[in-house]
GROMACS .gro file of N, CA, C and O in nm:
model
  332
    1UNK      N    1  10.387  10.081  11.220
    1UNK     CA    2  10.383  10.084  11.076
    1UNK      C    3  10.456   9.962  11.018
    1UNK      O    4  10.405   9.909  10.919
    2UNK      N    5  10.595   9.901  11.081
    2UNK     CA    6  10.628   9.817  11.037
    2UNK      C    7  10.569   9.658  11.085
    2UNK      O    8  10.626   9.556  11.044
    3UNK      N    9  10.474   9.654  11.157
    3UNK     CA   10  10.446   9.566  11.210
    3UNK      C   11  10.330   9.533  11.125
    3UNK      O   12  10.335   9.426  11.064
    4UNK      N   13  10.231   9.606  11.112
    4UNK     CA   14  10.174   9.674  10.983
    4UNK      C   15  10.185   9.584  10.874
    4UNK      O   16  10.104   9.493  10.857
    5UNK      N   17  10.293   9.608  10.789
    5UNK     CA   18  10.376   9.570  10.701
    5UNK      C   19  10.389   9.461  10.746
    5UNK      O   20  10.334   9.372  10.682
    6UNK      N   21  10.437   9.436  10.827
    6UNK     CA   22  10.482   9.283  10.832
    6UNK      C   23  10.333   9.173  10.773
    6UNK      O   24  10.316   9.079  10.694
    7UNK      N   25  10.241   9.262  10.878
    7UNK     CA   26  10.123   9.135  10.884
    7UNK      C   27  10.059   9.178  10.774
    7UNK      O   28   9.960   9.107  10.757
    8UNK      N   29  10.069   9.265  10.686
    8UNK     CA   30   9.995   9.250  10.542
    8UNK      C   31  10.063   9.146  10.445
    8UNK      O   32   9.994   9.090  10.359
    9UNK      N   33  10.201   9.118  10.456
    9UNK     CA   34  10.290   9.072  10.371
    9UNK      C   35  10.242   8.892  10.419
    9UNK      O   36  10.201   8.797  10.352
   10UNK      N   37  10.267   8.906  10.528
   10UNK     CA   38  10.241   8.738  10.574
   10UNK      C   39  10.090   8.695  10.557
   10UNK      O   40  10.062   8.575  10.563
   11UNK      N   41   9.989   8.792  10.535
   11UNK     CA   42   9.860   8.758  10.469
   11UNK      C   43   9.817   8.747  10.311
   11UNK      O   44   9.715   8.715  10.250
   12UNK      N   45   9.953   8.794  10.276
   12UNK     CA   46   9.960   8.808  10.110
   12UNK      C   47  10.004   8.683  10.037
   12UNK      O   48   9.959   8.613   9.946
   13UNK      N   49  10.154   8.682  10.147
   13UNK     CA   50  10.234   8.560  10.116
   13UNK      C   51  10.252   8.469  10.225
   13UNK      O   52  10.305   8.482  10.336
   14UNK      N   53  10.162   8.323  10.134
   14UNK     CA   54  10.142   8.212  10.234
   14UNK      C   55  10.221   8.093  10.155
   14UNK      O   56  10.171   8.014  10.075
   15UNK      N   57  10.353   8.098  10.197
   15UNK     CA   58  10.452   7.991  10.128
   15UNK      C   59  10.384   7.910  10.157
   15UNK      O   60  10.303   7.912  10.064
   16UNK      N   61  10.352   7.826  10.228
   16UNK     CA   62  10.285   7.694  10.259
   16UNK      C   63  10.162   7.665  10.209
   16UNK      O   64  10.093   7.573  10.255
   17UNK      N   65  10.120   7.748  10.103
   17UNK     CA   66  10.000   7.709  10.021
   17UNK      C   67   9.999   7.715   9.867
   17UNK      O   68   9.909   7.675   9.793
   18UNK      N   69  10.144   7.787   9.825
   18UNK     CA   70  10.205   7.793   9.695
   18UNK      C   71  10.233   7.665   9.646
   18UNK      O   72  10.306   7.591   9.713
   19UNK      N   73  10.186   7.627   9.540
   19UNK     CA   74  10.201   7.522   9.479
   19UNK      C   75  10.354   7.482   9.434
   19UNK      O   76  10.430   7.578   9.436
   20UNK      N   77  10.407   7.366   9.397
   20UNK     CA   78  10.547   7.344   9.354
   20UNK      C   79  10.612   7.364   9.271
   20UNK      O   80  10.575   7.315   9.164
   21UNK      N   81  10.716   7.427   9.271
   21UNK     CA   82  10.739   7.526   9.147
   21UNK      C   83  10.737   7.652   9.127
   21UNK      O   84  10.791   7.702   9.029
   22UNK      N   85  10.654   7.742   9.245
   22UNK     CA   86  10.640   7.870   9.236
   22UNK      C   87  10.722   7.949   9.260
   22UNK      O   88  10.782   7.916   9.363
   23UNK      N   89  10.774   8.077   9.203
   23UNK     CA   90  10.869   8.150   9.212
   23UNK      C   91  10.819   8.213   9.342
   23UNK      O   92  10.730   8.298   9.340
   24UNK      N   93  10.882   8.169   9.464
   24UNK     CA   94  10.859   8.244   9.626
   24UNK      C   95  10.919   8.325   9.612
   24UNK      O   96  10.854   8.429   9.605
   25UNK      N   97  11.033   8.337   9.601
   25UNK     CA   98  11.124   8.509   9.564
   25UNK      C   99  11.033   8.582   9.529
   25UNK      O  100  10.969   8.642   9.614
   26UNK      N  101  11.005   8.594   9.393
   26UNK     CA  102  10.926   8.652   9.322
   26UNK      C  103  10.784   8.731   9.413
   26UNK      O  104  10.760   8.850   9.432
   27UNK      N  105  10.716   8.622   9.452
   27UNK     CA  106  10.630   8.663   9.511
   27UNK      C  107  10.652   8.757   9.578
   27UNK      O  108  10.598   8.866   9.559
   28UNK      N  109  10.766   8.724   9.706
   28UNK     CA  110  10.774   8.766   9.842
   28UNK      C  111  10.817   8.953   9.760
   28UNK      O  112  10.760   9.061   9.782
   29UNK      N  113  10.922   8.925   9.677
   29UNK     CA  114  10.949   9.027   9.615
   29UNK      C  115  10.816   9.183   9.600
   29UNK      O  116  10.810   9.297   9.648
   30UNK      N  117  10.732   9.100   9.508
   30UNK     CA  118  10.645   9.184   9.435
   30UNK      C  119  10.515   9.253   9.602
   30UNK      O  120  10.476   9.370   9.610
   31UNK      N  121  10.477   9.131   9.712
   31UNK     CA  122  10.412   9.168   9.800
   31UNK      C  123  10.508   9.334   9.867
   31UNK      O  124  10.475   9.452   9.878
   32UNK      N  125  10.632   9.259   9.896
   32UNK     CA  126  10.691   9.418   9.940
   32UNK      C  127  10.686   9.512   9.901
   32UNK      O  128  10.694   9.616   9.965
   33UNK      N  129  10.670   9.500   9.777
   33UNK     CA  130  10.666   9.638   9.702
   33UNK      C  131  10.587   9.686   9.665
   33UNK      O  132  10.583   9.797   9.611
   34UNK      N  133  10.471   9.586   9.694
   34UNK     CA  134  10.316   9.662   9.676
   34UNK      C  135  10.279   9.745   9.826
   34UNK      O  136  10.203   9.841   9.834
   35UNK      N  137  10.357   9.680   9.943
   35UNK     CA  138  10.318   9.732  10.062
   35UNK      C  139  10.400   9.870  10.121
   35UNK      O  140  10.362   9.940  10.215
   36UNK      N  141  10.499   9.886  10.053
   36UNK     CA  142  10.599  10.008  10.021
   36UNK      C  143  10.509  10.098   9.932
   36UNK      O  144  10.499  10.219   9.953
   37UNK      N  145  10.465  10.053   9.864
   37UNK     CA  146  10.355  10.163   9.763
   37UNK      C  147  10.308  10.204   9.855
   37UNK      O  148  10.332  10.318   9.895
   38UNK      N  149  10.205  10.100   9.929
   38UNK     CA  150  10.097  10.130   9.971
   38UNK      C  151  10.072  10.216  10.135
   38UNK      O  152   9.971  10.254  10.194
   39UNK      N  153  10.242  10.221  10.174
   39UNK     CA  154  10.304  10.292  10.251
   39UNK      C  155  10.328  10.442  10.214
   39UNK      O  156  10.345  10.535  10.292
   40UNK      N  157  10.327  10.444  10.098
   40UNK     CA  158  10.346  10.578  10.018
   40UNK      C  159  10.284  10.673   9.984
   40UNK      O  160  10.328  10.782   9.948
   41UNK      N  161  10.098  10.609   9.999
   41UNK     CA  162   9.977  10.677   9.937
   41UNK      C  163   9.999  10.825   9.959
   41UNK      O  164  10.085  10.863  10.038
   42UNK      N  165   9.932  10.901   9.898
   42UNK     CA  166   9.935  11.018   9.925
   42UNK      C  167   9.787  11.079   9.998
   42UNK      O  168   9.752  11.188  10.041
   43UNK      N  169   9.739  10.975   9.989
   43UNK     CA  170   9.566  10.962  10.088
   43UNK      C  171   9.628  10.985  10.217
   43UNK      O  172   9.595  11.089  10.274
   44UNK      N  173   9.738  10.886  10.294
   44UNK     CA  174   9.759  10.900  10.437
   44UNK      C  175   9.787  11.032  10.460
   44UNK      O  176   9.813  11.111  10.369
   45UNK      N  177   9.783  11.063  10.584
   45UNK     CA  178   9.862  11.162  10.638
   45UNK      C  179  10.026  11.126  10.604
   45UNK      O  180  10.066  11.026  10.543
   46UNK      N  181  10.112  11.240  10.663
   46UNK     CA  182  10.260  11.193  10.684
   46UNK      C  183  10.281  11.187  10.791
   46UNK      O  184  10.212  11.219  10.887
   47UNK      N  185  10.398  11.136  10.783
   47UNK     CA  186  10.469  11.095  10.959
   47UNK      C  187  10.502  11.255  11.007
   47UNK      O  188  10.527  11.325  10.910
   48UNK      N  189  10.505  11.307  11.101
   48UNK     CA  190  10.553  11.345  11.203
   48UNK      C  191  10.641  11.310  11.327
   48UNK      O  192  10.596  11.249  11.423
   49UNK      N  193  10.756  11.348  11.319
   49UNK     CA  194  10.787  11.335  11.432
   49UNK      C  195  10.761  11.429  11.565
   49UNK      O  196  10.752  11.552  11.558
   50UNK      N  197  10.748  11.333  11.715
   50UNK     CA  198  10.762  11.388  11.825
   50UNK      C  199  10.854  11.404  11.917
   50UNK      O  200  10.912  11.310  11.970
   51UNK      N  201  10.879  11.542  11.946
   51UNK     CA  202  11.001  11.589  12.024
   51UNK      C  203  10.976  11.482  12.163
   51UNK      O  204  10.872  11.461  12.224
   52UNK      N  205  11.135  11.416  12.187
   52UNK     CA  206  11.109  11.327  12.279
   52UNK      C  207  11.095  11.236  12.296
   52UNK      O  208  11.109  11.184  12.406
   53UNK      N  209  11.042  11.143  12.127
   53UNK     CA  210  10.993  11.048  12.102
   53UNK      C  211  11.111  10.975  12.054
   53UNK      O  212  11.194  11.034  11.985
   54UNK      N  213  11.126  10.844  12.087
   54UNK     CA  214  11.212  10.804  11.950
   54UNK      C  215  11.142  10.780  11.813
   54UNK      O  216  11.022  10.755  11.827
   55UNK      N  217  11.176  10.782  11.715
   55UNK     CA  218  11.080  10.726  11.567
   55UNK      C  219  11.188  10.622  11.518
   55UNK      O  220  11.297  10.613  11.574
   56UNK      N  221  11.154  10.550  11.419
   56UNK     CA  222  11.231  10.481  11.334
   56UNK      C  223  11.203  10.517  11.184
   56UNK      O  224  11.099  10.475  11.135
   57UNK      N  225  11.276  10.581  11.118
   57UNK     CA  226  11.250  10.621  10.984
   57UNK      C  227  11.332  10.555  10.853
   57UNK      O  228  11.452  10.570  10.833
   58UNK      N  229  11.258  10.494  10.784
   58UNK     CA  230  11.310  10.440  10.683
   58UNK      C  231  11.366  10.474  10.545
   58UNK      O  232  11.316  10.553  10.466
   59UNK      N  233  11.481  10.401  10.527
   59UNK     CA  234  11.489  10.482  10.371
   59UNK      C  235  11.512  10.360  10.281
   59UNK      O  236  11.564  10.254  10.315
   60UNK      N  237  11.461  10.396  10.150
   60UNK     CA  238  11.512  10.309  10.036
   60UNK      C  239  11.552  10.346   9.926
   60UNK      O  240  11.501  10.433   9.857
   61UNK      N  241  11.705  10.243   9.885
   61UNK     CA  242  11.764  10.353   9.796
   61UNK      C  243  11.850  10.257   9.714
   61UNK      O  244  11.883  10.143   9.747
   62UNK      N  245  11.878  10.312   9.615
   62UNK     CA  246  12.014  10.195   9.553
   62UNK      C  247  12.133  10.185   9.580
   62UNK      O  248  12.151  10.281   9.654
   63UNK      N  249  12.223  10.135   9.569
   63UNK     CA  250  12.346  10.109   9.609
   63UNK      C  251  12.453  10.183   9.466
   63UNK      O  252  12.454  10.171   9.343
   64UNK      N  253  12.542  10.268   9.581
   64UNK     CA  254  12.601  10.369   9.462
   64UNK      C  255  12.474  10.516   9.395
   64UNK      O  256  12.488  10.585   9.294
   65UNK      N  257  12.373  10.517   9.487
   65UNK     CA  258  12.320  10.661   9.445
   65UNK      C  259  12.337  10.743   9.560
   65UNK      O  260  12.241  10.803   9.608
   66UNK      N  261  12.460  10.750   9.612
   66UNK     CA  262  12.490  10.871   9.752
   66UNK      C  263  12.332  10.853   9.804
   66UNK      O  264  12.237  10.931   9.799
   67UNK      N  265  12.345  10.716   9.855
   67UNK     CA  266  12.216  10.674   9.977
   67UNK      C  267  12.306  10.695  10.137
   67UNK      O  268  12.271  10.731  10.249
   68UNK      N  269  12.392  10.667  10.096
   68UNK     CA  270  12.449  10.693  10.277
   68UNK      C  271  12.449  10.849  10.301
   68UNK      O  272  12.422  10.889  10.414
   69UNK      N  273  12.486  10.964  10.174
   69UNK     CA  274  12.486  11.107  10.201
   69UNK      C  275  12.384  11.163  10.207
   69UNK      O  276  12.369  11.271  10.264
   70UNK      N  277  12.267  11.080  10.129
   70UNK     CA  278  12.124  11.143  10.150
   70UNK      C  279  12.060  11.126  10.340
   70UNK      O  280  12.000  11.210  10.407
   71UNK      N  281  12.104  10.986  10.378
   71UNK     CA  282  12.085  10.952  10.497
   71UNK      C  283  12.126  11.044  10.635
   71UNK      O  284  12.062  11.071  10.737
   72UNK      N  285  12.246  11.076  10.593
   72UNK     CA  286  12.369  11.135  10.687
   72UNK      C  287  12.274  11.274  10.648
   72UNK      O  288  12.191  11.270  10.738
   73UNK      N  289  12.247  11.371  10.580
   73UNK     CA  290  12.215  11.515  10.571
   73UNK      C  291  12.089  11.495  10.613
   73UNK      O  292  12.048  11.601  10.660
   74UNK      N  293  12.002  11.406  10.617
   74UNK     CA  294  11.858  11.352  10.653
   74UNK      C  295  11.840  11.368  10.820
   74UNK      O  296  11.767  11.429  10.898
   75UNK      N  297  11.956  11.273  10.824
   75UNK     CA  298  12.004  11.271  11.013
   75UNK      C  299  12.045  11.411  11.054
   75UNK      O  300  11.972  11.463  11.138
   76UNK      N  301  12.120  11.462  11.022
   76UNK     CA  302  12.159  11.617  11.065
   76UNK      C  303  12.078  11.725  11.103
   76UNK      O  304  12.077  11.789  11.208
   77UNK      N  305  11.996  11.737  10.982
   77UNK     CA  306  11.886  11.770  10.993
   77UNK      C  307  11.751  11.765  11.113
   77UNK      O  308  11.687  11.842  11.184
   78UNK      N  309  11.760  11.621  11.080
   78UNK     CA  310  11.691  11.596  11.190
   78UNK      C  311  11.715  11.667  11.372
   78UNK      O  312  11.649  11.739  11.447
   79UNK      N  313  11.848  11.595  11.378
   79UNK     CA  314  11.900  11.599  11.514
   79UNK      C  315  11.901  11.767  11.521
   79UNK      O  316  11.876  11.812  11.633
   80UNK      N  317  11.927  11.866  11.415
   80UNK     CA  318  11.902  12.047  11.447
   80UNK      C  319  11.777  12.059  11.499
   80UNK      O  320  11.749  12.113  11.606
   81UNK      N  321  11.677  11.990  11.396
   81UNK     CA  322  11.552  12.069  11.428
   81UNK      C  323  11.500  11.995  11.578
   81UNK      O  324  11.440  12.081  11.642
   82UNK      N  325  11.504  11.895  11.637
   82UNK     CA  326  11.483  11.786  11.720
   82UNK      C  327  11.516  11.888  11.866
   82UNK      O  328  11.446  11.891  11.966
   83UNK      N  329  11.645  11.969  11.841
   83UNK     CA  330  11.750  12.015  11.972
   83UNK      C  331  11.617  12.118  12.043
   83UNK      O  332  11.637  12.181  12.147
   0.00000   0.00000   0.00000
């Protein structure tokens, strides 16, 4: 999934063809966050995890909105139902 991501973003955003002057931040900015949407659909299925498996699960969050306590009860969770 993140690999995914990666290669939609690097087909979106081609610094080396942006003209001079262009806000690349910007860009690189707005591609991520269209591909985070588009990570989000509600068309896909959802993830599942598999007992056994490792996964890598992502979170995004602001800084100062109890993102580390949402994380930490997320993990707990996890690791009960996982046992």
């Amino acid at each position: 999934m993140v690999r995914d991501m990666q290669a939609n973003i690097k087909l979106i955003v081609n610094l080396e063809a942006l003209a001079a002057g262009t806000n690349k931040r910007r860009i690189m900015q707005q591609a991520v966050f269209t591909e985070l949407c588009n990570m989000l659909d509600p068309g896909k299925p959802s993830f599942t995890p598999k007992k056994g498996k490792p996964s890598v699960v992502m979170f995004v969050g602001l800084q100062g909105q109890s993102s580390c306590r949402y994380v930490m009860s997320h993990a707990m969770v996890a690791a009960h139902l996982l046992e």
